[in-house]
Short mmCIF file of C-alpha atoms in Angstrom, two decimals:
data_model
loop_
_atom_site.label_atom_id
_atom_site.label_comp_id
_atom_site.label_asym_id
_atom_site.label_seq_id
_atom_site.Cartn_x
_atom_site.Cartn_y
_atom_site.Cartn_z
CA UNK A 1 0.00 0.00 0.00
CA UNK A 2 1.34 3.43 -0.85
CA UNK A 3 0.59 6.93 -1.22
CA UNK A 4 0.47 10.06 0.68
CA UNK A 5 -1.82 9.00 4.24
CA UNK A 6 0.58 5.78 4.96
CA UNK A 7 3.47 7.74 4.57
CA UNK A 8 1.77 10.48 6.30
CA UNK A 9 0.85 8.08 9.37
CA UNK A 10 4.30 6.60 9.18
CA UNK A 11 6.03 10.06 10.10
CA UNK A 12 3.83 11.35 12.58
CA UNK A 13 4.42 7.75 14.45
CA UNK A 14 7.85 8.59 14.28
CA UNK A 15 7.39 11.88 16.06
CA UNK A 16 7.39 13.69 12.46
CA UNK A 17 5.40 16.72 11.39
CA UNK A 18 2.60 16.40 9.05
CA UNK A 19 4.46 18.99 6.56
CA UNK A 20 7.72 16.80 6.31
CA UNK A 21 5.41 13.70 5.49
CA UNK A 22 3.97 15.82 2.66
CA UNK A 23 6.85 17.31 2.06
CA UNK A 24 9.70 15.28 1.99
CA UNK A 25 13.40 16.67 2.19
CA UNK A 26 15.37 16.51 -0.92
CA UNK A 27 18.39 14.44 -1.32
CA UNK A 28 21.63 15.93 -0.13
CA UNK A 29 25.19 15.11 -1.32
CA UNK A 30 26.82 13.27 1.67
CA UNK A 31 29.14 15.86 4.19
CA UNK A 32 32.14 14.84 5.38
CA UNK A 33 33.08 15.53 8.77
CA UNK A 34 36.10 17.96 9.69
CA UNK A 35 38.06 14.97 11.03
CA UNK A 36 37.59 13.30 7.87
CA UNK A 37 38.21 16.54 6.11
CA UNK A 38 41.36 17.10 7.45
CA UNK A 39 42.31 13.08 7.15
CA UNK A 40 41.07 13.62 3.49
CA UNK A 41 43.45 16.95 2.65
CA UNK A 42 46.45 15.81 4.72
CA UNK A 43 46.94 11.75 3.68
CA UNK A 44 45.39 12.41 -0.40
CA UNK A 45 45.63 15.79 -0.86
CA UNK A 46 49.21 16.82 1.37
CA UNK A 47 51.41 14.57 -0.78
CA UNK A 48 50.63 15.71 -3.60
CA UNK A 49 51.58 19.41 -3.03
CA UNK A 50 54.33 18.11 -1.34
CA UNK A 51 56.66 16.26 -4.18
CA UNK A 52 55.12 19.26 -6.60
CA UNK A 53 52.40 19.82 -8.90
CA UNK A 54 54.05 21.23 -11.73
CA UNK A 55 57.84 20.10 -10.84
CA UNK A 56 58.80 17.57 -8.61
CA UNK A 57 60.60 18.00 -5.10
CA UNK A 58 63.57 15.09 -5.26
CA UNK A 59 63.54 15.20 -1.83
CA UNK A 60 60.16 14.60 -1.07
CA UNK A 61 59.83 12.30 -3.67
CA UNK A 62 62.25 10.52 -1.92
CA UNK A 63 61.10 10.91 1.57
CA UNK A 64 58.00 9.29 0.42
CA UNK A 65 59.46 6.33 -1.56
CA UNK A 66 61.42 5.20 1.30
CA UNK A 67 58.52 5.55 3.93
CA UNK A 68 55.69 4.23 1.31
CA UNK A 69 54.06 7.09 2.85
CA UNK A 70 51.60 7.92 -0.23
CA UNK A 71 49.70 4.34 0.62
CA UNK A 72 47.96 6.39 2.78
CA UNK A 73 46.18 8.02 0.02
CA UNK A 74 43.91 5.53 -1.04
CA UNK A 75 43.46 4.69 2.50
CA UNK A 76 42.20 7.69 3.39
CA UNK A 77 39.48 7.62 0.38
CA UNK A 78 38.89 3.77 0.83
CA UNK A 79 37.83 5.35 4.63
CA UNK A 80 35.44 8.10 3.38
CA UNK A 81 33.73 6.03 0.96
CA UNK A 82 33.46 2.86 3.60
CA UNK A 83 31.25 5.81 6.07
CA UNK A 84 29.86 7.84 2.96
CA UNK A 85 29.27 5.21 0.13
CA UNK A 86 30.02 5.88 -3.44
CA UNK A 87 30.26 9.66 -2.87
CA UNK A 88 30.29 12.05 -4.34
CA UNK A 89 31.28 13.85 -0.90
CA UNK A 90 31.38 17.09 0.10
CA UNK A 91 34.38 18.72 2.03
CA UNK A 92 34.41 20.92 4.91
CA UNK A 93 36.46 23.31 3.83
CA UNK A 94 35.43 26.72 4.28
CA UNK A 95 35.50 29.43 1.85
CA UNK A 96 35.85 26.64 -0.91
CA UNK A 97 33.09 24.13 -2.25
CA UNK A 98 34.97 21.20 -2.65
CA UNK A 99 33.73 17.50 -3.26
CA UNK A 100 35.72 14.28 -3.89
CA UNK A 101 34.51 11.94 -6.46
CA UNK A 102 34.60 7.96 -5.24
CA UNK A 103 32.86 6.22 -7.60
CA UNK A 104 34.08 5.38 -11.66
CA UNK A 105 30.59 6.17 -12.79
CA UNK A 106 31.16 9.30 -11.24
CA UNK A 107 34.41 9.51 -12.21
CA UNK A 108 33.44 8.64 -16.01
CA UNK A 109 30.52 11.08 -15.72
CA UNK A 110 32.79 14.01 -15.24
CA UNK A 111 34.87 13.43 -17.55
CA UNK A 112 32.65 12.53 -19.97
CA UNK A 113 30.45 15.71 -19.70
CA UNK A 114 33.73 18.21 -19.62
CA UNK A 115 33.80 21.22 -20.65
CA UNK A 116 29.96 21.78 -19.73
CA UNK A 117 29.19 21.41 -16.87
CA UNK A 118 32.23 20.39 -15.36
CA UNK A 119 34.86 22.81 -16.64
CA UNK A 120 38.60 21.49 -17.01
CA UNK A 121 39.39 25.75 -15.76
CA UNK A 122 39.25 25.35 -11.97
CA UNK A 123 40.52 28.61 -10.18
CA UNK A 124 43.27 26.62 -8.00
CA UNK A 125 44.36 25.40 -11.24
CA UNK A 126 44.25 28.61 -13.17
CA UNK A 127 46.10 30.09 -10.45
CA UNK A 128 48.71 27.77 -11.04
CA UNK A 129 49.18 27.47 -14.92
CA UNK A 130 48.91 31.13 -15.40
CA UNK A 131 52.66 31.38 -14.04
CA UNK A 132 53.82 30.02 -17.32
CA UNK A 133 50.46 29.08 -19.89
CA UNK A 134 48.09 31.66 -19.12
CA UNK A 135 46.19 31.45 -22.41
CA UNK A 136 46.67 27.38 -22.53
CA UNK A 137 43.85 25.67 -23.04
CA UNK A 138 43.69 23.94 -20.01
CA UNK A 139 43.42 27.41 -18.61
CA UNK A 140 40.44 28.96 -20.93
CA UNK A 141 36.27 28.29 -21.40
CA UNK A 142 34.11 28.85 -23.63
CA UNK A 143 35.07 29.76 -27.29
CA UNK A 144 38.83 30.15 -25.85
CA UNK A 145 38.84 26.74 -24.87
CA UNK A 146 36.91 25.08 -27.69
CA UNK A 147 39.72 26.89 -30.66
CA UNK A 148 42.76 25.95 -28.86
CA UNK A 149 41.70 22.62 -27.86
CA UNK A 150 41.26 22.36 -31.63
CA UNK A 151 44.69 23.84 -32.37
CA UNK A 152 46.10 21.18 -29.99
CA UNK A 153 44.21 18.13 -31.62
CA UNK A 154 45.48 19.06 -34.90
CA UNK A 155 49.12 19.98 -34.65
CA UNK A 156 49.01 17.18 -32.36
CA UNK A 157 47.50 14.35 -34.61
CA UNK A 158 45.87 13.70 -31.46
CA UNK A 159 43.38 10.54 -32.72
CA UNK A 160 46.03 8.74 -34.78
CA UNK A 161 47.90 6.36 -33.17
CA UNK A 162 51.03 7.63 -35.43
CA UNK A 163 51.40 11.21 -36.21
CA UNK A 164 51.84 11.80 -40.03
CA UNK A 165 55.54 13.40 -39.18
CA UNK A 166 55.99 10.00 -37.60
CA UNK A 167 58.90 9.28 -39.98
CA UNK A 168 60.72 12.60 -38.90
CA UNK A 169 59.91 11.84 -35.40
CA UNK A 170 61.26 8.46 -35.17
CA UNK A 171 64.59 9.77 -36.81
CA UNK A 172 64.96 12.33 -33.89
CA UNK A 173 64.18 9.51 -31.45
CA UNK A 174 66.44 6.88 -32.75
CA UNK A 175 68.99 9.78 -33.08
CA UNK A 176 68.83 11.28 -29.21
CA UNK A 177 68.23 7.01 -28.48
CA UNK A 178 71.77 5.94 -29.92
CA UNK A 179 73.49 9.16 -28.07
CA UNK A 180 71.79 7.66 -24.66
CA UNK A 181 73.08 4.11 -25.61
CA UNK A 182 76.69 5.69 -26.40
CA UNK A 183 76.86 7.28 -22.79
CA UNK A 184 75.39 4.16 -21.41
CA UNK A 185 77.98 2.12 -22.76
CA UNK A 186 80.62 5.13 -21.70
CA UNK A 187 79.63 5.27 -18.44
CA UNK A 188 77.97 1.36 -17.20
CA UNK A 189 74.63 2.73 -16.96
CA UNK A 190 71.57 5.23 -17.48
CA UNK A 191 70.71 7.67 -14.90
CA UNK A 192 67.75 9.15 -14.45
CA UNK A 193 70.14 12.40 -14.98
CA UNK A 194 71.22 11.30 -17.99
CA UNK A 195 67.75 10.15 -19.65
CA UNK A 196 66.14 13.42 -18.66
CA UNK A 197 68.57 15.24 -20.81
CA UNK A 198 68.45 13.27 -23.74
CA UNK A 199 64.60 12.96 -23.51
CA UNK A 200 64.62 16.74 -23.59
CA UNK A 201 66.32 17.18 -26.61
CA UNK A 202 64.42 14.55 -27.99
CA UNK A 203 60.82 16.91 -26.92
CA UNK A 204 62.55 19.87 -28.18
CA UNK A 205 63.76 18.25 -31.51
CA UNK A 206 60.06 17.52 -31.91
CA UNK A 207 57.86 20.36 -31.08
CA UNK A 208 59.90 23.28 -32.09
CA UNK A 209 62.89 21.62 -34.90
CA UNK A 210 66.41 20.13 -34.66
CA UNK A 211 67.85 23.64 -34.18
CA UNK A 212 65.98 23.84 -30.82
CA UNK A 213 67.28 19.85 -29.50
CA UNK A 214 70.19 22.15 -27.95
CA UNK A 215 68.48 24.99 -26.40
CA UNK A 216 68.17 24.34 -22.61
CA UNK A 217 68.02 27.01 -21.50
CA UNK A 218 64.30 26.99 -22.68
CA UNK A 219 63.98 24.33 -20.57
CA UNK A 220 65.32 25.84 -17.89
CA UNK A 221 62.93 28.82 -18.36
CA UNK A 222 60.08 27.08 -17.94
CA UNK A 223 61.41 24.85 -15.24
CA UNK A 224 61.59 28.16 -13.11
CA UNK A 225 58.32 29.18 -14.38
CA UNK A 226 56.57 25.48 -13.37
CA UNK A 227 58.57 25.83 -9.53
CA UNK A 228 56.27 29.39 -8.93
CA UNK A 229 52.94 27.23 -10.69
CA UNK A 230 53.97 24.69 -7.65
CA UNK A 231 52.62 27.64 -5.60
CA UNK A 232 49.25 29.14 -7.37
CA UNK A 233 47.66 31.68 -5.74
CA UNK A 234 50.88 31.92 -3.21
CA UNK A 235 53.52 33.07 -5.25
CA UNK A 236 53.67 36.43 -7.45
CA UNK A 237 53.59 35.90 -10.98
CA UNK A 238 56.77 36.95 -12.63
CA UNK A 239 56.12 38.13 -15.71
CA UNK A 240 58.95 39.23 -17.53
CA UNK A 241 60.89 35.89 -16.82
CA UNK A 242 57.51 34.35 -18.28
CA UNK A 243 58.02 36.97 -21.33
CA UNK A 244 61.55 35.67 -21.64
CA UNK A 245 60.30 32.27 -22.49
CA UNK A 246 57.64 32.97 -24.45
CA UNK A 247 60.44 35.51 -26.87
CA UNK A 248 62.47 32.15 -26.96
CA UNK A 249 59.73 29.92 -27.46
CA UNK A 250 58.67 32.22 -30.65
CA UNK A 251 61.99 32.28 -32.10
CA UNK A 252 61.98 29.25 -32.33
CA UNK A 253 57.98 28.81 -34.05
CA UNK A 254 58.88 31.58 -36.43
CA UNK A 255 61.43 29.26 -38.13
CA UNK A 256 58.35 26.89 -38.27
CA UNK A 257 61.57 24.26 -38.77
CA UNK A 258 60.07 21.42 -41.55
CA UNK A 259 59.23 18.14 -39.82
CA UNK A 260 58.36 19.97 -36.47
CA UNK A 261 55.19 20.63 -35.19
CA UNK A 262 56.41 23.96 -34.85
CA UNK A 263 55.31 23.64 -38.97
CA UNK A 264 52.14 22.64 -38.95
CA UNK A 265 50.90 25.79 -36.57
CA UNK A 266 50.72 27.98 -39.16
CA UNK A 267 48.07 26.08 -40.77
CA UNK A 268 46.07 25.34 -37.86
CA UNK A 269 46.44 28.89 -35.84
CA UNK A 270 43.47 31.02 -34.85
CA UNK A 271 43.29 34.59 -33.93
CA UNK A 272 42.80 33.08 -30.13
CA UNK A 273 44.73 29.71 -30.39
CA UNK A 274 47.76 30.97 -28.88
CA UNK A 275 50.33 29.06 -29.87
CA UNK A 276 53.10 29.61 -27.63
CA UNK A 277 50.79 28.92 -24.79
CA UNK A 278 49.83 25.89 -25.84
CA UNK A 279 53.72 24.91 -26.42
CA UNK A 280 54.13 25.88 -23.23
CA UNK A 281 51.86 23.05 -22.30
CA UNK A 282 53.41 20.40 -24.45
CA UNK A 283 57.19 20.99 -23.17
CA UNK A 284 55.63 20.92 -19.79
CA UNK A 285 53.37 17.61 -20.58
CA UNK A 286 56.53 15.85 -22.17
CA UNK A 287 58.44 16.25 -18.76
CA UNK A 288 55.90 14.07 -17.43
CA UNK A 289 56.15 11.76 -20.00
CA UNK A 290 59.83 11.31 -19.97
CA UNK A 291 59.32 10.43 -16.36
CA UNK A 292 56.74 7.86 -17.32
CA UNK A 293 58.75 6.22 -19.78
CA UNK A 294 62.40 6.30 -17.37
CA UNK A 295 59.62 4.36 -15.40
CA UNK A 296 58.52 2.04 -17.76
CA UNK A 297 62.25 0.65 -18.66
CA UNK A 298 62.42 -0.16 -15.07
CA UNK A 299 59.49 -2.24 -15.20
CA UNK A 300 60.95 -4.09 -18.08
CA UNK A 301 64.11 -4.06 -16.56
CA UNK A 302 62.79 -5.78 -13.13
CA UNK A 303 60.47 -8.05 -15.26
CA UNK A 304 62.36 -10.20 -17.99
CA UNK A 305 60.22 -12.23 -19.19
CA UNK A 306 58.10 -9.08 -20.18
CA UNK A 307 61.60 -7.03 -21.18
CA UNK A 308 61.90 -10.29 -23.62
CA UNK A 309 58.47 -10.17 -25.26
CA UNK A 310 59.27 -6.40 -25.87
CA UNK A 311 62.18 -6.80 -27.93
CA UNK A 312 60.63 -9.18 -29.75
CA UNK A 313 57.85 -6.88 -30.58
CA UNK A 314 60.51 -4.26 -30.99
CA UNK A 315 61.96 -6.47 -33.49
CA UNK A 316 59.26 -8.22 -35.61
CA UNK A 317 56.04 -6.62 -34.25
CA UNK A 318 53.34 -4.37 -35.32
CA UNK A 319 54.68 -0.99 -36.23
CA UNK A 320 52.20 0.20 -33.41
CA UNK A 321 54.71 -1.87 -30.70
CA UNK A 322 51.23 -2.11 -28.27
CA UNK A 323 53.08 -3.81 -25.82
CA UNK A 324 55.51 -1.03 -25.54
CA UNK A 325 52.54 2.00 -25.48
CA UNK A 326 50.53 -0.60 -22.69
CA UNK A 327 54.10 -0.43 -20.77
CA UNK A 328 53.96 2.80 -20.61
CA UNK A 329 50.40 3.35 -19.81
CA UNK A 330 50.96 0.79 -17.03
CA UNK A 331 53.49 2.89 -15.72
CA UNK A 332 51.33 6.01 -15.84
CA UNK A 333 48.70 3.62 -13.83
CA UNK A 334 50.79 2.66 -11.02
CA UNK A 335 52.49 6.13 -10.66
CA UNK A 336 50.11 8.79 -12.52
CA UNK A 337 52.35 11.68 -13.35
CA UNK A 338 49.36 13.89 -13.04
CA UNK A 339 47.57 12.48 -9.73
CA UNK A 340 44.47 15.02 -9.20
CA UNK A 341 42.36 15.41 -12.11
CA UNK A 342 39.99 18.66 -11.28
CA UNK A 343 37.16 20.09 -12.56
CA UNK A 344 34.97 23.10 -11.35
CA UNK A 345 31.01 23.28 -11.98
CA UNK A 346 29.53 25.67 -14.18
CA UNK A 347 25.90 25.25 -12.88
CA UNK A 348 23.54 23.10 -10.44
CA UNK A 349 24.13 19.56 -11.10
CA UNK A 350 21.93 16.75 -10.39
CA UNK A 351 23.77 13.52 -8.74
CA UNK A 352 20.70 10.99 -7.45
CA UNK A 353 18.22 13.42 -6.72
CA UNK A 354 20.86 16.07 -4.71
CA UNK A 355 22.52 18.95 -6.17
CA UNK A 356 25.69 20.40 -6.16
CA UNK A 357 25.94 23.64 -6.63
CA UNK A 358 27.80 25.70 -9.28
CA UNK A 359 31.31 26.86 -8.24
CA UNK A 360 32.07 23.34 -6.66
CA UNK A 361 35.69 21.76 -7.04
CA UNK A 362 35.79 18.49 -7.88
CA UNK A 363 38.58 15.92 -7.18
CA UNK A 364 39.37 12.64 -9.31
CA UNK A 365 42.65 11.31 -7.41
CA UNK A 366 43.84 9.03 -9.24
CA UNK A 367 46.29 6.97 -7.45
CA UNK A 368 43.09 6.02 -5.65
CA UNK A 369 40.99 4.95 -8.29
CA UNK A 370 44.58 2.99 -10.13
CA UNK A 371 45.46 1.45 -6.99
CA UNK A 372 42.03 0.46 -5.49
CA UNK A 373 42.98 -2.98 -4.07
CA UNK A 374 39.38 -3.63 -2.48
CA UNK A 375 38.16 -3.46 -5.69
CA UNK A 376 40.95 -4.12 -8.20
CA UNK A 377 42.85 -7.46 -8.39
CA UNK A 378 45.85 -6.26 -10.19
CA UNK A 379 46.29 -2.96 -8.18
CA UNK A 380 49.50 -3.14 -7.10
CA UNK A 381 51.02 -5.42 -9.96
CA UNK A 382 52.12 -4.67 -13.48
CA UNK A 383 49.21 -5.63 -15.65
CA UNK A 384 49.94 -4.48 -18.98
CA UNK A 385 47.07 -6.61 -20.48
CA UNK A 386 44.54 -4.42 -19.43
CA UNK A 387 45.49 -1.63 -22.38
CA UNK A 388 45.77 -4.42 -24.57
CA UNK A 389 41.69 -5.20 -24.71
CA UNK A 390 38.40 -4.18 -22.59
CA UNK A 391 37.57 -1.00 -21.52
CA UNK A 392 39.53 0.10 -18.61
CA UNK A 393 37.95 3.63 -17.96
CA UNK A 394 34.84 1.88 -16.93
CA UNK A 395 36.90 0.79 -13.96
CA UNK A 396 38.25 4.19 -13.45
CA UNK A 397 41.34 3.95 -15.39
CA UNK A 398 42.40 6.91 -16.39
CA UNK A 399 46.05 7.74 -17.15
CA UNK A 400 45.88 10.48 -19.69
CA UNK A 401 42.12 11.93 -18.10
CA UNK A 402 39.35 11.02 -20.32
CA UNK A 403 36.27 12.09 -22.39
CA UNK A 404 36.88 15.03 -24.38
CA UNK A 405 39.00 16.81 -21.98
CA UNK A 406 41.49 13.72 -22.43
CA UNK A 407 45.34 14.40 -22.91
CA UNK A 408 45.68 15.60 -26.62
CA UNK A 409 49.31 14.23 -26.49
CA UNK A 410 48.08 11.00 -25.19
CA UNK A 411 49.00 8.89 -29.34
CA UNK A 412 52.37 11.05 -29.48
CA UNK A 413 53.64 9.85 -26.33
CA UNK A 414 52.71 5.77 -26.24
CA UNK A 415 54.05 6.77 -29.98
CA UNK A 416 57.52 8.39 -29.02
CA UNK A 417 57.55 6.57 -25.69
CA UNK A 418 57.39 2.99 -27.50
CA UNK A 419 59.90 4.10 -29.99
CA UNK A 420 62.54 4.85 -27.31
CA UNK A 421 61.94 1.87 -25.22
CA UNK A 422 62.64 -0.05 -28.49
CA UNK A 423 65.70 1.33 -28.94
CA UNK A 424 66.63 1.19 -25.84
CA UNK A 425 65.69 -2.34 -25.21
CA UNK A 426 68.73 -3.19 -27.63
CA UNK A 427 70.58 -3.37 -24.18
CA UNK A 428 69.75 -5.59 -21.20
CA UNK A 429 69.23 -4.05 -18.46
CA UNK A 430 69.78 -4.54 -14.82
CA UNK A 431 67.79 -2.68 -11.82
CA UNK A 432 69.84 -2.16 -8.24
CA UNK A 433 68.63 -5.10 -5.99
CA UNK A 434 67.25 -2.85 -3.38
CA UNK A 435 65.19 -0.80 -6.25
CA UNK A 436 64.08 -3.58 -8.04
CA UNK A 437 60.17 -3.60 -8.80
CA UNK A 438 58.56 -6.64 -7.69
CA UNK A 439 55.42 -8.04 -9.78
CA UNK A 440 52.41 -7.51 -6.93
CA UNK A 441 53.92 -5.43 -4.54
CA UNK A 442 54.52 -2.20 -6.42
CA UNK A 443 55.36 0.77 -4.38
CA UNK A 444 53.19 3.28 -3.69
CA UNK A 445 55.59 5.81 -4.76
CA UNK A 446 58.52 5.68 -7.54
CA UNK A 447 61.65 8.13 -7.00
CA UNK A 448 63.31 7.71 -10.62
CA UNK A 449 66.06 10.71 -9.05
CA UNK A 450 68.34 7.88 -7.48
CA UNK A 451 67.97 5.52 -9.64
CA UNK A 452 71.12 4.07 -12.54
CA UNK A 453 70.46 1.25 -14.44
CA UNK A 454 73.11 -0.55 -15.05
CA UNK A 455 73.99 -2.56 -18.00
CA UNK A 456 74.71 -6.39 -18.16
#
């Protein structure tokens, strides 16, 4: 029996009111506490800050590899979701609407509906990127956002698995490749020194021309630039070291070198694409995925039965080397190289029956939703298979972000990535014995700083 006098009866024999039988409350988003809060912003949150947003801290990076410190992370949201169910929840943190998101439908909802509602320009993040990409797309709405996210999808070829320049490409890989394999051979090993360097040259050989491979002291512009971004609102914005990179940066575009992407902008600028912004971007994205890939030859490295299925991909496999590009993804998994995926409301949205308002904050932490291990098997072993069939983002899987605010670099690094790791793999490899990565216990947190491989 149902209808409005049994529930009316039913409330008022609870001690109810008559108006809140006919009247019900409407849903409301779940609240965490200010214990859980704070448990929330200092174990997920704290770490994050901590090793660097925009460059990493060596020493904290450190600090938490040796005390596994970041496993706390996941705790933490594991926690809030066991008292709060599959979120999302609201924090109590005043001044600031902010809500966590728990659940990969949630997660996949976000994502999937960016730029409207859920707009990829959060202030904390705007704050930050304006030190060094003001007008990047990352930092714009609206009609901004929609041209330069165009510009960026086609300079960067960015739903082709191989860019068209992919022949020039892999000649500046295999080039800056061999010189890494020389000073390997020179010196017993790879450091993590040593890869950054030639990985650089390698990015810069790409996005702006050869005659740029050399130029690191654009590099070390924007590295200065990214250290204030590690600050947002905290830090002054210094603007004429921010004009001295972006002078350098369009010396360099105004050569528009042939082979570069540098060359295609001219075809595919807008009066409000911005390039140099949106270079800005890519030098600072390809930092992250020289990291990811350092990472990724240690997993290989640690793992040789996998490092042995690799080169022989690298040697008679598809062209596309999907071993190689899941390697890396896999690496990106287990360490994500960008850990808090946020996204800001731009109206009232409707989750269940409650609403958040517009103006909330909204946190996708991935190391959570990657490492998950009360609801993911493989969570903290290498699982490459899972980029090699099935639909991972349904699970939360999320690497390179999703939906159409996904990474539009995400092709030209597996592509570049895979290429190096080929070349690379041409040596065997040996991890330290007190580094080496064991399969289903991966650390929490990677610190590629220390690390040498050396060679057998």
């Amino acid at each position: 029996m149902g209808g409005p006098v049994p529930a009316l009866i039913s409330v008022i024999a609870r001690g109810g009111s008559a108006c809140e039988a006919l009247h019900p409350p409407m849903p409301q988003l779940s609240r965490a506490t200010i214990r859980e809060t704070a448990a929330v912003l200092g174990q997920a949150v704290g770490p994050l800050f901590a090793k660097g947003m925009f460059v990493r801290r060596p020493s904290i990076v450190r600090l938490l590899h040796d005390t596994g410190a970041e496993l706390a992370e996941v705790r933490a949201l594991q926690a809030l979701r066991a008292r709060h169910g599959p979120g999302p929840v609201m924090l109590a943190t005043p001044g600031r609407r902010l809500a966590v998101v728990l659940d990969p439908a949630h997660a996949r909802r976000v994502l999937d509906e960016t730029p409207e509602p859920f707009e990829t320009d959060m202030a904390e993040k705007h704050a930050a990127l304006a030190h060094f990409e003001p007008r990047g797309s990352l930092a714009s709405r609206g009609e901004d956002r929609a041209e330069r996210r165009r510009f960026n999808d086609r300079v960067l070829d960015s739903a082709c698995p191989i860019h068209h320049l992919g022949g020039e490409m892999t000649a500046i890989v295999t080039a800056e490749a061999e010189a890494l394999l020389a000073r390997a051979d020179e010196e017993g090993g790879l450091s993590w020194g040593a890869f950054k360097d030639g990985w650089h040259c390698m990015a810069r050989g790409v996005v702006l021309g050869r005659s740029a491979a050399d130029d690191k002291e654009l590099s070390r512009l924007l590295i200065r630039l990214r250290g204030d971004a590690n600050w947002a609102f905290l830090k002054p914005k210094r603007r004429s070291l921010r004009e001295r990179f972006q002078a350098a940066v369009r010396a360099h575009l105004d050569r528009a070198e042939p082979g570069s992407l540098a060359s295609l902008m001219p075809a595919a600028n807008t009066p409000r694409a911005a390039p140099v912004d949106q270079v800005a971007q890519w030098l600072f994205a390809w930092d992250a995925a020289g990291i990811a890939t350092f990472r990724a030859l240690t997993l290989l490295a640690s793992l040789p039965g996998y490092a042995q299925s690799a080169r022989d991909e690298a040697l008679h496999g598809s062209p596309e080397l999907p071993l190689l590009r899941a390697t890396i993804l896999e690496s990106v998994r287990l360490w994500p190289t960008t850990p808090a995926i946020l996204r800001e409301t731009d109206r009232e949205t409707d989750w269940n029956g409650a609403t958040m308002p517009a103006g909330t904050g909204l946190l996708i932490h991935a190391p959570y939703f990657h490492r998950d291990d009360q609801r993911l098997a493989y969570a903290n072993r290498f699982a490459p298979e899972l980029w090699l069939g099935g639909d991972p983002e349904r699970v939360g899987l999320v690497p390179f972000s999703a939906g159409p605010g996904f990474c539009p670099a995400k092709q030209l690094v597996e592509f570049l990535g895979s290429h190096m790791l080929a070349h690379l793999l041409a040596r065997i490899w040996r991890v330290p014995e007190r580094r080496r990565l064991e399969q289903g216990r991966m650390p929490p947190t990677f610190d590629q700083f220390s690390l040498t491989l050396s060679l057998t």
